[in-house]
Structures are given as structure tokens and as C-alpha cells.
PDB file of C-alpha atoms and ligand atoms in Angstrom:
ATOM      1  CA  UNK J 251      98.219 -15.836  -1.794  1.00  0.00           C
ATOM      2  CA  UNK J 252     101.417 -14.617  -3.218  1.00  0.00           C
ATOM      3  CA  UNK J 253     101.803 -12.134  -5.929  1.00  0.00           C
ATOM      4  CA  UNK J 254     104.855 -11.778  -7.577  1.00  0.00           C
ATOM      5  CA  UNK J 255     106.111  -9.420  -9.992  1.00  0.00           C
ATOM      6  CA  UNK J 256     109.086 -11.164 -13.045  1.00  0.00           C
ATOM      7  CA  UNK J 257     111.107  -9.759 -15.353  1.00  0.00           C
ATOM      8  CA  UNK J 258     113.045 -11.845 -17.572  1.00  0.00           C
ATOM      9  CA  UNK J 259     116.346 -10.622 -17.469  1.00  0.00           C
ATOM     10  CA  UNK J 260     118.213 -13.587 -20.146  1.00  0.00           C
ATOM     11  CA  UNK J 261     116.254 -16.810 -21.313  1.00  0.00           C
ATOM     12  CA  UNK J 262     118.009 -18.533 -18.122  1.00  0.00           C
ATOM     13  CA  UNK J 263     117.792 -16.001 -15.577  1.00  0.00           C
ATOM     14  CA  UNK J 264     114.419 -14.421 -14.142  1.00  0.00           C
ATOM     15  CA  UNK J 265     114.504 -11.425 -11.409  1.00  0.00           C
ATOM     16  CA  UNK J 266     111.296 -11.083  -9.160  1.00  0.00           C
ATOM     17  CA  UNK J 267     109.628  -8.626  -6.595  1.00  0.00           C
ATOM     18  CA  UNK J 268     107.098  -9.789  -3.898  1.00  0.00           C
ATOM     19  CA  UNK J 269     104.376  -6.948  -4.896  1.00  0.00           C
ATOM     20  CA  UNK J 270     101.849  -6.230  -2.099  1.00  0.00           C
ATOM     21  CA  UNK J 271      99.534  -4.700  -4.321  1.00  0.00           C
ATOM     22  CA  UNK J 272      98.979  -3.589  -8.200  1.00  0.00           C
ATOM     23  CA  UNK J 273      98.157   0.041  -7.900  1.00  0.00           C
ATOM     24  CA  UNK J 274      98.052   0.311 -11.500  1.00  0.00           C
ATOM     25  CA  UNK J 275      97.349  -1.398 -15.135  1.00  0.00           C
ATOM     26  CA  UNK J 276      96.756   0.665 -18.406  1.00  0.00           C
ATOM     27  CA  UNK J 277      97.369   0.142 -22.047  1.00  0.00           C
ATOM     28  CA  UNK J 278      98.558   3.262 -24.040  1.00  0.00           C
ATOM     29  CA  UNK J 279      99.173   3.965 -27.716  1.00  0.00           C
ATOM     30  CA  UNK J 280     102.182   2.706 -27.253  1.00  0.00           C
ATOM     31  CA  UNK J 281     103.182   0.495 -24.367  1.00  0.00           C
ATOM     32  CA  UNK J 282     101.709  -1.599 -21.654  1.00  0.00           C
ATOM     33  CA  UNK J 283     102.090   0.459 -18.053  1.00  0.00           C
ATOM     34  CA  UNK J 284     101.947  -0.672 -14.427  1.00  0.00           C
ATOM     35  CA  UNK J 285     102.284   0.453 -11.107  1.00  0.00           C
ATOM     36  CA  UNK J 286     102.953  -1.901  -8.069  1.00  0.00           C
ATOM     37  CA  UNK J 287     103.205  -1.993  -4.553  1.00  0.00           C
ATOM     38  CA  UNK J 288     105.822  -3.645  -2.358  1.00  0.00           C
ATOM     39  CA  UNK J 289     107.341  -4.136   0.718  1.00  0.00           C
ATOM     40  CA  UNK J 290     110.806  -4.127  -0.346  1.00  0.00           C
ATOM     41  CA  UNK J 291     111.169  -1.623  -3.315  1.00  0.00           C
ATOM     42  CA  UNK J 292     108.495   0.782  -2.976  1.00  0.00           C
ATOM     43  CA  UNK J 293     106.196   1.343  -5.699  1.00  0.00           C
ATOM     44  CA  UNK J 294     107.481   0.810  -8.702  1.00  0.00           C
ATOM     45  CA  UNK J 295     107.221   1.391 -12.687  1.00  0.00           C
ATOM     46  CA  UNK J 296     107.009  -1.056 -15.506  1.00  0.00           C
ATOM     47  CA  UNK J 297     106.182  -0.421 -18.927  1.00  0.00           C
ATOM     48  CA  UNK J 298     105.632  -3.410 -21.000  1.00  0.00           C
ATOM     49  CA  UNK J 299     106.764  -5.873 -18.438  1.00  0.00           C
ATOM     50  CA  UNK J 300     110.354  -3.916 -17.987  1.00  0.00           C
ATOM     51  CA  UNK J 301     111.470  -2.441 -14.556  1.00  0.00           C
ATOM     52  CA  UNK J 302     111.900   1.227 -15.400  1.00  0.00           C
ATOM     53  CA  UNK J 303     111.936   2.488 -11.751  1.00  0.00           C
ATOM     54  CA  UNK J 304     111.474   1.756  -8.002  1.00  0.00           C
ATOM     55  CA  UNK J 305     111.297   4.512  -4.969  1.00  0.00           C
ATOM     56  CA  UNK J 306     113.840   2.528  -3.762  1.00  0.00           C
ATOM     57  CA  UNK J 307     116.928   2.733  -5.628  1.00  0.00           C
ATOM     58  CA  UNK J 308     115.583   5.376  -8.348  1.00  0.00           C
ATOM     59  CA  UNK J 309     118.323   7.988  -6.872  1.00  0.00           C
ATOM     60  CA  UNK J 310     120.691   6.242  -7.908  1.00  0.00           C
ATOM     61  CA  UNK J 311     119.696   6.330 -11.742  1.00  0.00           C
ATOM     62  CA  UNK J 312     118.542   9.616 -11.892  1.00  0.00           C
ATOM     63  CA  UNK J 313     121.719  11.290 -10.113  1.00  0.00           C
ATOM     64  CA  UNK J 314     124.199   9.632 -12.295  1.00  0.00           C
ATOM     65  CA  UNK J 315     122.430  10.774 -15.536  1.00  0.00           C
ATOM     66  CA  UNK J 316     121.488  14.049 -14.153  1.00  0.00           C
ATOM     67  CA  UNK J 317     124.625  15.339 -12.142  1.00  0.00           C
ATOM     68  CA  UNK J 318     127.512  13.997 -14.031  1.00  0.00           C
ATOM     69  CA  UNK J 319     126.815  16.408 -17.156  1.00  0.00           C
ATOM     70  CA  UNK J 320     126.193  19.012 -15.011  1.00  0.00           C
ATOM     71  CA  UNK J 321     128.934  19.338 -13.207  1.00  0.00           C
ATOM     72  CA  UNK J 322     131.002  19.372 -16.328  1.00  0.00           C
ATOM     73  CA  UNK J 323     129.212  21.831 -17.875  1.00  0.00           C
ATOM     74  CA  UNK J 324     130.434  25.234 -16.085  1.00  0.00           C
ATOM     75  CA  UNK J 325     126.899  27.041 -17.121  1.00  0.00           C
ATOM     76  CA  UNK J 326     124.476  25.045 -18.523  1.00  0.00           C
ATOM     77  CA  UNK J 327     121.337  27.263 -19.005  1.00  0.00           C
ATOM     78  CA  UNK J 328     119.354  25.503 -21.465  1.00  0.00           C
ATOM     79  CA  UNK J 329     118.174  21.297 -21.525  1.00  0.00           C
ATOM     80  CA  UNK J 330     116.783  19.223 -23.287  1.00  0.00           C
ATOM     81  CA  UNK J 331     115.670  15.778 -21.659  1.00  0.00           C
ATOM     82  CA  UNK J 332     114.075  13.023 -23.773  1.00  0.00           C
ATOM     83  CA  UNK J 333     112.187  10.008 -22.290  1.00  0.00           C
ATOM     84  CA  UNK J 334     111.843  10.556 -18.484  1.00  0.00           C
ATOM     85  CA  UNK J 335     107.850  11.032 -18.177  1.00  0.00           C
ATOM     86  CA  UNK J 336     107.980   9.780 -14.742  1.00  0.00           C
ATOM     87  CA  UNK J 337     109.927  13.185 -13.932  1.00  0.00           C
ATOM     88  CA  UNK J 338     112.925  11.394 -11.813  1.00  0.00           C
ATOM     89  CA  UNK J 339     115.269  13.527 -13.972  1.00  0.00           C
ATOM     90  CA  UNK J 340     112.993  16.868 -14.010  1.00  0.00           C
ATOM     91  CA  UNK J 341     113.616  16.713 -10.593  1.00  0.00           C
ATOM     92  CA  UNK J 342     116.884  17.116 -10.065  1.00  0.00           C
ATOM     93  CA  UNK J 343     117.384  19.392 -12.782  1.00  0.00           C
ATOM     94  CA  UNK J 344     115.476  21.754 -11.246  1.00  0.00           C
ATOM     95  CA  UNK J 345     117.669  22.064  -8.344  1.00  0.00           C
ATOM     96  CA  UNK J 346     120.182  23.989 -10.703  1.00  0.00           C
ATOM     97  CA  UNK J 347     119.576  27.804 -10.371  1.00  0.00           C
ATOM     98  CA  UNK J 348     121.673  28.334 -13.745  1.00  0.00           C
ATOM     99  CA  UNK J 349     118.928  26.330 -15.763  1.00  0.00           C
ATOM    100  CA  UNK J 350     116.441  28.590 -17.448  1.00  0.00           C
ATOM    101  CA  UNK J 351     114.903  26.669 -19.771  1.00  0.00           C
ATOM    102  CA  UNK J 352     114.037  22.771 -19.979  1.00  0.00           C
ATOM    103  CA  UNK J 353     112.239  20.739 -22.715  1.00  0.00           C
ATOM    104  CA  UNK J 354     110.830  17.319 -21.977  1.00  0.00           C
ATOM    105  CA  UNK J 355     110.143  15.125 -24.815  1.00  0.00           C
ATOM    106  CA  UNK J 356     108.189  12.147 -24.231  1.00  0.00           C
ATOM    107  CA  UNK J 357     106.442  10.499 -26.207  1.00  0.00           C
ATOM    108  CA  UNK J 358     103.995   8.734 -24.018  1.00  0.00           C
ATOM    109  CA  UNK J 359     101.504  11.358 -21.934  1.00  0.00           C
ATOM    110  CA  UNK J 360     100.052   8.371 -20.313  1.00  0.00           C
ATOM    111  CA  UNK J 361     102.980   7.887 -18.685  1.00  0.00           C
ATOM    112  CA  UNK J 362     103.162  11.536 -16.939  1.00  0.00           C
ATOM    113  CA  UNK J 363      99.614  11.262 -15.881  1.00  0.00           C
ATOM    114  CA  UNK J 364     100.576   8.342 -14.150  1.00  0.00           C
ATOM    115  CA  UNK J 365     103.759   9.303 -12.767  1.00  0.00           C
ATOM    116  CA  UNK J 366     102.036  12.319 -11.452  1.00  0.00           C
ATOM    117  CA  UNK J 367      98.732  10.212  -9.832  1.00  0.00           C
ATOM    118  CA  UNK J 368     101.175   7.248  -7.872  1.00  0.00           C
ATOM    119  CA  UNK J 369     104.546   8.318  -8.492  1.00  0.00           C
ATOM    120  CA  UNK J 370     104.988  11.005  -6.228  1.00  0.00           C
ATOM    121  CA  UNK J 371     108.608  10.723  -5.427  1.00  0.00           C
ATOM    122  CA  UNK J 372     109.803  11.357  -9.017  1.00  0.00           C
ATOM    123  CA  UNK J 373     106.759  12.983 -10.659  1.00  0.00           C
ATOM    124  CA  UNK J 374     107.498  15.923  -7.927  1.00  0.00           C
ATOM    125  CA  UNK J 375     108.631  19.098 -10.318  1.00  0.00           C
ATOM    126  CA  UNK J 376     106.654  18.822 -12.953  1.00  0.00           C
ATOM    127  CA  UNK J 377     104.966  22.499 -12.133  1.00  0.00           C
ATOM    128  CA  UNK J 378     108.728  24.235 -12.394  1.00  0.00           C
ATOM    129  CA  UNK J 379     108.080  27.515 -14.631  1.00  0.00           C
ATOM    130  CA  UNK J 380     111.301  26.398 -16.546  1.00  0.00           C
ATOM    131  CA  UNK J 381     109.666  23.080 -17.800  1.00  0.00           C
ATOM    132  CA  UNK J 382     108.061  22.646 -21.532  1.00  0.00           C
ATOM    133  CA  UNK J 383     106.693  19.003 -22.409  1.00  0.00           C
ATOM    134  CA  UNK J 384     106.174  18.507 -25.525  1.00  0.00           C
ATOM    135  CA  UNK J 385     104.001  15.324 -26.129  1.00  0.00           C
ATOM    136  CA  UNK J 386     106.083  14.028 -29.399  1.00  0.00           C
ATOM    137  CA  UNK J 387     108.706  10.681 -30.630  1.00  0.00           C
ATOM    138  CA  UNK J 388     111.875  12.173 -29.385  1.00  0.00           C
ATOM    139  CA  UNK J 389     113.830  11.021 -32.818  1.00  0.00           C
ATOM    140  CA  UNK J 390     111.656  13.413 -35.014  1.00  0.00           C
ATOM    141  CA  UNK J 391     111.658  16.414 -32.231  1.00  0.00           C
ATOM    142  CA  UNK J 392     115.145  16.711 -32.462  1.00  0.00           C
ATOM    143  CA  UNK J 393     115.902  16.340 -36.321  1.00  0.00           C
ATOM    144  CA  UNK J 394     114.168  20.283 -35.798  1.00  0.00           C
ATOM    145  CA  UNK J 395     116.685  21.721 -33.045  1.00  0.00           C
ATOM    146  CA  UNK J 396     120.141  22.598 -34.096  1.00  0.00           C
ATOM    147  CA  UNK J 397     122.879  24.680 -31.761  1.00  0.00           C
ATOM    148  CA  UNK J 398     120.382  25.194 -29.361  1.00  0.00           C
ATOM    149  CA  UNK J 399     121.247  23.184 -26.057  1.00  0.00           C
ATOM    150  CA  UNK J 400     124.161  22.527 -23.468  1.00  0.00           C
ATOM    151  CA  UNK J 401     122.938  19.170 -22.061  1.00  0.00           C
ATOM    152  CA  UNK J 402     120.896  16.357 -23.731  1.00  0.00           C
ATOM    153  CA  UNK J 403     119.574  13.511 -21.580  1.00  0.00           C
ATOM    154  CA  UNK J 404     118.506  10.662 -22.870  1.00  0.00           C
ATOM    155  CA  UNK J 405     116.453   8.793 -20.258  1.00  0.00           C
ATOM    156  CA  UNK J 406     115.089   5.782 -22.656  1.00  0.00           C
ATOM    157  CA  UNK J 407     113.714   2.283 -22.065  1.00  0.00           C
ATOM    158  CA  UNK J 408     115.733  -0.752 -23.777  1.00  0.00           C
ATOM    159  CA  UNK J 409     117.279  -0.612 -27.363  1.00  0.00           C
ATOM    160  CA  UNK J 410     114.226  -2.513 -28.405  1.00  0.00           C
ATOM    161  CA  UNK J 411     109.709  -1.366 -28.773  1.00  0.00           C
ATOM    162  CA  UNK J 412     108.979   2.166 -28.292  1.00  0.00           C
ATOM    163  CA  UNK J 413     112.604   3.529 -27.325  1.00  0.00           C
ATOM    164  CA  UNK J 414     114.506   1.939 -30.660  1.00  0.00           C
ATOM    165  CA  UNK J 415     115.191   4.984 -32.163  1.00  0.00           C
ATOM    166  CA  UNK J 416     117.130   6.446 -29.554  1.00  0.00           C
ATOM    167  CA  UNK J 417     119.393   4.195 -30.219  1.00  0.00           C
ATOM    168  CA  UNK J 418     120.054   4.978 -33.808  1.00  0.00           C
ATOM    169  CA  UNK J 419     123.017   6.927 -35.237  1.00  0.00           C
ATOM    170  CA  UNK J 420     120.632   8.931 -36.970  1.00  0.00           C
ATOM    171  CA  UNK J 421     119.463  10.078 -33.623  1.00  0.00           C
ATOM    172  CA  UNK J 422     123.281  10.669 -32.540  1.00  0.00           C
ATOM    173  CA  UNK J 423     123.929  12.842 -35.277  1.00  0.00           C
ATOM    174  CA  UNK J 424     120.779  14.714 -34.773  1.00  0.00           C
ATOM    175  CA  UNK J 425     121.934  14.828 -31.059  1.00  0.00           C
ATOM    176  CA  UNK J 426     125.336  16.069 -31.855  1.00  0.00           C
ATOM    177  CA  UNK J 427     123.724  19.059 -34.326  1.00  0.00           C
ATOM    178  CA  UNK J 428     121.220  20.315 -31.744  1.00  0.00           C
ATOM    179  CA  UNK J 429     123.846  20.994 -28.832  1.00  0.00           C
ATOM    180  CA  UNK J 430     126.223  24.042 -29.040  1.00  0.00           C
ATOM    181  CA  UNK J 431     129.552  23.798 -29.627  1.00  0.00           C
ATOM    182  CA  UNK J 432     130.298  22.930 -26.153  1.00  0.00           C
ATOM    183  CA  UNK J 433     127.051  21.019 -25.149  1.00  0.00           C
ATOM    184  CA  UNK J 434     127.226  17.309 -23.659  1.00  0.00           C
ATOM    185  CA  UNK J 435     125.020  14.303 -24.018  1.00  0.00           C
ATOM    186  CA  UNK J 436     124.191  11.758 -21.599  1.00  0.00           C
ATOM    187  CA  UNK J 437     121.953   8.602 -21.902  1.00  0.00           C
ATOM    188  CA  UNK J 438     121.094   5.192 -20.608  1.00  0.00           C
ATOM    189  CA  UNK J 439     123.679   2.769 -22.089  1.00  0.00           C
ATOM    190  CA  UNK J 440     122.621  -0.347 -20.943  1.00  0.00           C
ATOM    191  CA  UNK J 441     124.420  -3.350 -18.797  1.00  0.00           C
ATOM    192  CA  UNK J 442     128.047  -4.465 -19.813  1.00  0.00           C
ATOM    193  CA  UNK J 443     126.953  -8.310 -17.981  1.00  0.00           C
ATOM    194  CA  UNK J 444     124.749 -10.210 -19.907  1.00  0.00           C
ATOM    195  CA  UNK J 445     125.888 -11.358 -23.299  1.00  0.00           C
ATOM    196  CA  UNK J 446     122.680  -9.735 -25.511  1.00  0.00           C
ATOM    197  CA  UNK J 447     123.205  -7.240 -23.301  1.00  0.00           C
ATOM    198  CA  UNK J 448     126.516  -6.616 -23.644  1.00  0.00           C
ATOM    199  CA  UNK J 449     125.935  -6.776 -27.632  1.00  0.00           C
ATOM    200  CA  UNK J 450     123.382  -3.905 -27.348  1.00  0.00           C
ATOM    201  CA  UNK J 451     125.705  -1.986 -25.034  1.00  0.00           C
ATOM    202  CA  UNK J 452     128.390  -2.226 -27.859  1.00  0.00           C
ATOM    203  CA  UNK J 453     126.476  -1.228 -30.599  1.00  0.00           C
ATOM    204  CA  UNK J 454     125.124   1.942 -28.864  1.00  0.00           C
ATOM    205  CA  UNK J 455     128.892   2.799 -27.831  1.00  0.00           C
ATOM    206  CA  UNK J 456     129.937   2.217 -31.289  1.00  0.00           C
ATOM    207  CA  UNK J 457     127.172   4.895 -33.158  1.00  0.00           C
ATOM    208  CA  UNK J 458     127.725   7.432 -30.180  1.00  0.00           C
ATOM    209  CA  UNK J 459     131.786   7.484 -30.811  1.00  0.00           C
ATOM    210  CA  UNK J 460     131.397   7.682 -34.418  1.00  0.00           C
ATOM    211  CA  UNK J 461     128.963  11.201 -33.654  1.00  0.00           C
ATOM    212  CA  UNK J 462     131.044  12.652 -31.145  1.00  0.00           C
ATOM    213  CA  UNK J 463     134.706  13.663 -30.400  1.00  0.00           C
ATOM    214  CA  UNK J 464     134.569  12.845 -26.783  1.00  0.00           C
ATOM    215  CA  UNK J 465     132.697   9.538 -25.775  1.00  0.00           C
ATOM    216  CA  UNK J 466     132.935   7.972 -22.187  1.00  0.00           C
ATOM    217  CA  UNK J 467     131.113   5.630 -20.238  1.00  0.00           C
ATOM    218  CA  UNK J 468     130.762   5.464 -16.517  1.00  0.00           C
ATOM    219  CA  UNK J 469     128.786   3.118 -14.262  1.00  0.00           C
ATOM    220  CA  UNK J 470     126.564   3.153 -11.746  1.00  0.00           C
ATOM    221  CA  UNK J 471     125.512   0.065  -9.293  1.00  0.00           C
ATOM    222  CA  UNK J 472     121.296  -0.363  -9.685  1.00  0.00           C
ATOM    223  CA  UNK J 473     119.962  -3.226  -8.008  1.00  0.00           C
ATOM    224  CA  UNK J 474     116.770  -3.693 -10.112  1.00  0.00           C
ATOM    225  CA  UNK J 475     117.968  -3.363 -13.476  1.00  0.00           C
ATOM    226  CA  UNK J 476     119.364  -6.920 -15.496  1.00  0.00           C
ATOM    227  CA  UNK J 477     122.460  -7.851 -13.161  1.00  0.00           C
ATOM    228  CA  UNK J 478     122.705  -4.639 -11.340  1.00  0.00           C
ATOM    229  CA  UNK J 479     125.469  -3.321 -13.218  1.00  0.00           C
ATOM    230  CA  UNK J 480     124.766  -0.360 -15.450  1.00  0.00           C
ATOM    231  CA  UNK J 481     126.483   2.018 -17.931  1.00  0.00           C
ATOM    232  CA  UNK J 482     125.676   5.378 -19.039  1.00  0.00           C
ATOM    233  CA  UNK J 483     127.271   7.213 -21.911  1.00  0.00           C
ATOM    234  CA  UNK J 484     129.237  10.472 -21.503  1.00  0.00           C
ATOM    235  CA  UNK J 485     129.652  11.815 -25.400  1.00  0.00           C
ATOM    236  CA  UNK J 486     130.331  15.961 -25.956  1.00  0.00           C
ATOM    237  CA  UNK J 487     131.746  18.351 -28.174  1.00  0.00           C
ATOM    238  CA  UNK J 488     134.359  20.280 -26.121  1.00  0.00           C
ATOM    239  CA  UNK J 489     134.642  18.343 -22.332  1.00  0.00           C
ATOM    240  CA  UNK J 490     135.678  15.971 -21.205  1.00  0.00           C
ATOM    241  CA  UNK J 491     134.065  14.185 -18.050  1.00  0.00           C
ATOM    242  CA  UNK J 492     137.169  14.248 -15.174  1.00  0.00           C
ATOM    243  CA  UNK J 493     139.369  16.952 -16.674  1.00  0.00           C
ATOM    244  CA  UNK J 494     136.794  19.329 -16.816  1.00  0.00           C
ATOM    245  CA  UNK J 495     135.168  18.512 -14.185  1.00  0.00           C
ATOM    246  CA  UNK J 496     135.468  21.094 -11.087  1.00  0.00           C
ATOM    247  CA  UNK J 497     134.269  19.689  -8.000  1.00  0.00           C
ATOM    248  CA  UNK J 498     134.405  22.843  -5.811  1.00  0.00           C
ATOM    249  CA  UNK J 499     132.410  24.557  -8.339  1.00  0.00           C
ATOM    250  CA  UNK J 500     129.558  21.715  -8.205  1.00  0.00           C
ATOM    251  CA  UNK J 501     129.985  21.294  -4.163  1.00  0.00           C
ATOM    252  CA  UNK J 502     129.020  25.187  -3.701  1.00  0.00           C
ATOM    253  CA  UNK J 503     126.011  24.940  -5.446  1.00  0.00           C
ATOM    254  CA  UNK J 504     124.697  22.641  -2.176  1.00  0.00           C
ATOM    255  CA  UNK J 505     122.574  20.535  -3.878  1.00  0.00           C
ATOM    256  CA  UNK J 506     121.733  17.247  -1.960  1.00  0.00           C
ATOM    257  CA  UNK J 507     121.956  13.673  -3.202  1.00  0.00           C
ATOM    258  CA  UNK J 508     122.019  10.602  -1.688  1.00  0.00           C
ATOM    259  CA  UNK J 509     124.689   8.663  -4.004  1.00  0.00           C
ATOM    260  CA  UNK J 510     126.616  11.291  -6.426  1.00  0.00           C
ATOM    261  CA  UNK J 511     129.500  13.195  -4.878  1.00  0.00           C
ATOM    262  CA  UNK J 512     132.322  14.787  -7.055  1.00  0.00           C
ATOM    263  CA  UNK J 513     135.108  11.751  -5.454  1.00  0.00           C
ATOM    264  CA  UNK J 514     132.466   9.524  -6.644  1.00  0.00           C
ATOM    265  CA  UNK J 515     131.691  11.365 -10.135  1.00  0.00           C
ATOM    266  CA  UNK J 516     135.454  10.606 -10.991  1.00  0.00           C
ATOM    267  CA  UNK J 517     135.565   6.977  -9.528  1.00  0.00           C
ATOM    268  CA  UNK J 518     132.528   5.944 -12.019  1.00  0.00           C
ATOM    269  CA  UNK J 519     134.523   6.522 -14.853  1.00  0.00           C
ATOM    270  CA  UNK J 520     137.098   3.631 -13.852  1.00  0.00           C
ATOM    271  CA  UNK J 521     135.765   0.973 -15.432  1.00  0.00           C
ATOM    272  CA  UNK J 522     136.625  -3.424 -15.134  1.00  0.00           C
ATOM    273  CA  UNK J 523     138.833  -4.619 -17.658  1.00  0.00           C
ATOM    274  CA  UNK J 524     135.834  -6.702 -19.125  1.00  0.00           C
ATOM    275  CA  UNK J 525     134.183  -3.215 -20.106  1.00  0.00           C
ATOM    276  CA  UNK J 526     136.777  -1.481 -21.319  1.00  0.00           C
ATOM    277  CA  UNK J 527     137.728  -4.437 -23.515  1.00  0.00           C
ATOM    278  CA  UNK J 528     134.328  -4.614 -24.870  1.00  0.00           C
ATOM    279  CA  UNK J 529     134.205  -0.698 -25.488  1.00  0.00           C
ATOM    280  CA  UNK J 530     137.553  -0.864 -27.118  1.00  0.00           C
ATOM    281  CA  UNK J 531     136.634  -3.712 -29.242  1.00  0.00           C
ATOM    282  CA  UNK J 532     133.946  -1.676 -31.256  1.00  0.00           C
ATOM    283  CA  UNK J 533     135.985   1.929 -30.703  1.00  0.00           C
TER     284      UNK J 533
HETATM  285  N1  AG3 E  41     115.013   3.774 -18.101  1.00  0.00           N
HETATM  286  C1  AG3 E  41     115.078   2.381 -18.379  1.00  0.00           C
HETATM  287  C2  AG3 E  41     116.345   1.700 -18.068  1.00  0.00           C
HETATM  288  C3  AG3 E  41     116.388   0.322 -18.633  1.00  0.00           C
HETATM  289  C4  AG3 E  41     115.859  -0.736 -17.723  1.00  0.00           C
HETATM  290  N2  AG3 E  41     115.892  -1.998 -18.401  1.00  0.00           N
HETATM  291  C5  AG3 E  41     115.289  -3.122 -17.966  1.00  0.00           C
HETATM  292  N3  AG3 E  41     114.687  -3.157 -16.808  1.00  0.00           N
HETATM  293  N4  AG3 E  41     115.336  -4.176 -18.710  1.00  0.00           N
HETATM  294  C6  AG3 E  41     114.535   4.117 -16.836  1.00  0.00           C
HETATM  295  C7  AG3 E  41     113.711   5.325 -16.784  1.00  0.00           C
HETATM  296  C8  AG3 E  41     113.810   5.975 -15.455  1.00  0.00           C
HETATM  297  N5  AG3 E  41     113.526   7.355 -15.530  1.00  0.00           N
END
């Protein structure tokens, strides 16, 4: 017998996992959530039928949106992550001695109590002193918080179900009011290679440049996500993502990663002509 995990990445084009075993199969409030097995990847996340992480090539995602804003930032003490119950980006923020204080906002607890039972690789930190959940639709949390963060990750699932209104300009805005004068945002931006895709990409570009002085994207190479190509967005008050950026600051601090390095931090910013024309087409 062969059991295969599919995700439909277009209408013509279907991306599959040989799974060993299903480890895990629950229903929440708000979205369908599964755990597999398999020889290739790992274990591996999926909530409502979308690939959202594997042991495998998790590092990759979580570094980027993690370390890139924090290496601009020269002292970021306060964060506030939204999304991210599986705890991939809790963990390496708490390898940052400057952090004192970190809220998690996710709106799914299932999804933590799952992490935490058969996701040990990511759902590792969650016991950090520094680290609040709060169980609560990251959209209304924030409309509360104003001048009160340096970094804002947005760790979301696709522009579409639960996740929608984190990609709002409303959200943006409220993003933009709840960091300090010189705080940064990161989030998930989506792939550049798929037409719908690309659309989505676009759209979310277009809201975060009208909120924010200084909006970047970089790009990171995950093999599990539609067409292995992905973008995240780099959009702050005060820095900007190379020129501020000082690598022997962030190479001191010792923290080890498998894919991010400071050569590498600059590099992701380079983008193909294909993406920048599609970012400068809705700029
Ligand atoms: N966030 C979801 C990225 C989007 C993946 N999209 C897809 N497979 N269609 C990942 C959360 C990891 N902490």
C-alpha cells in the first residue's frame, strides 16, 4: 500500500510526499490539522490540506523571517509574533539575549498543543520566561497595541481561510501604529512563480508599501512550499534592510543557523528581474 500526501499547488500542477504514517488528524474551530510521517521530509504540518512545515527544510523558513529583522534592529527588546503556533519562530527568538519580552498571538490553541505533542523540533521553547501567548485573531489583538514593539512577525498561512486578515491594509496600518518609531515588520509574502500566486504576492506588496516608508522583499529557496521559491516582506519605519544592517554586530552574538549568514542576509535581497518587475508594477 502506498500513502501519499497532495497539495495542489495550481489547477495543473500537484506536489506530493510519500507519508509513512499519519501521526495526526483533528478538526479545530477553525481549520482542519494533520501531522504525518515520512521518509523524506520528516514529520510534517498541514492545516487544511496546506504544507505549513516539514523538519526537513523548516530552518530555512524560520531563519529568514526570524534573523533578517533582527539583525537590523541594533536592540530589539520587545516582539511581537503573530501566527507561528508550531513555535519554529519562538525558537529562534529566544536565542537573542537582548529580547525581554515576546507575545505570541495565535489564534488556533489546537495548533500549539499539537506542535508541542509531535512537533518537537519547532515546538521546543515554548517554556522561555520571556514568552506570553495570547489565544486571540491576530487582526483584532493588534488594533489594541500602539508604539509598543521593535519587531513584528507575521508567520501566517495563505492570503485566503483563517489567515485573510493578515493580509489586509487594515492590519498594515494597525501593524505600522503598534511598532515604535524605529520598529520593523516582517511576514510571509508568498511565491513570485505561479500566476494566482504571483497576483496575491502583488497585492500584499502593494497594501504593505502604502503603510510603510521602507518596504523590501527578499527570498528564500523552500522546497515544499508552491514552486520552491518564496518571498518575505521587509517593511519599517526608520531601517533599512542592507544599509543598516551590521554583520559584525549580529556574528558576535554566536547564534547558530544552518542557512542565514550576514553574506547571505544581503544576497536575499537581490531579487530576478521577473520579481522586481512585478513589485514595481504595483509600487
Ligand atoms: N506559514 C505558511 C506558509 C505558506 C505555505 N503555503 C502553502 N503551502 N500553500 C508557515 C508557518 C510555519 N511556521
Amino acid at each position: 500500500m502506498e500513502l501519499w500526501f497532495t497539495e495542489k499547488h495550481t489547477p495543473e500542477v500537484k506536489f506530493s510526499i510519500k507519508v509513512d504514517r499519519q501521526l495526526y488528524s483533528g478538526r479545530s474551530e477553525f481549520q482542519r490539522i494533520d501531522i504525518f510521517d515520512s521518509k523524506e521530509f520528516g514529520r510534517f504540518l498541514t492545516l487544511d490540506g496546506y504544507m505549513m512545515l516539514t523538519e526537513k527544510d523548516e530552518f530555512i523558513y524560520h531563519e529568514m523571517i526570524t534573523h533578517v529583522p533582527m539583525a537590523v534592529h541594533p536592540n530589539p527588546k520587545n516582539i511581537l509574533v503573530i501566527g507561528a503556533g508550531d513555535g519554529g519562530v519562538i525558537r529562534e527568538l529566544t536565542n537573542y539575549n537582548s529580547v525581554e519580552n515576546i507575545d505570541l498571538v495565535e489564534i488556533d490553541e489546537l495548533v500549539v498543543e499539537v506542535s508541542k505533542k509531535y512537533l518537537p523540533v519547532t515546538a521546543c521553547r515554548f517554556d522561555d520566561k520571556r514568552l506570553n501567548i495570547f489565544y486571540e485573531d491576530g487582526v483584532k489583538f493588534i488594533r489594541r497595541c500602539e508604539n509598543k514593539y521593535d519587531v513584528i512577525i507575521v508567520d501566517s498561512t495563505d492570503p485566503f481561510g483563517v489567515g485573510e486578515g493578515l493580509f489586509t491594509k487594515e492590519f498594515y496600518g494597525s501593524c505600522y501604529n503598534a511598532l515604535h518609531d524605529d520598529g520593523i515588520m516582517v511576514n510571509q509574502h508568498e511565491s513570485p512563480f505561479y500566476d494566482e500566486d504571483a497576483i496575491a504576492m502583488q497585492r500584499t506588496h502593494k497594501r504593505i508599501t502604502s503603510s510603510f516608508p521602507i518596504s523590501k522583499v527578499y527570498q528564500a529557496h523552500i522546497p515544499t512550499y508552491p514552486s520552491g521559491h518564496w518571498l518575505f516582506g521587509f517593511a519599517s519605519k526608520k531601517y533599512h534592510p542592507i544599509h543598516d544592517l551590521n554583520p559584525s554586530a549580529w556574528n558576535l552574538l554566536g547564534i547558530k543557523t544552518r542557512y542565514y549568514n550576514t553574506r547571505l542576509h544581503a544576497g536575499a535581497f537581490a531579487l530576478p528581474n521577473y520579481v522586481e518587475e512585478l513589485l514595481k508594477d504595483v509600487e
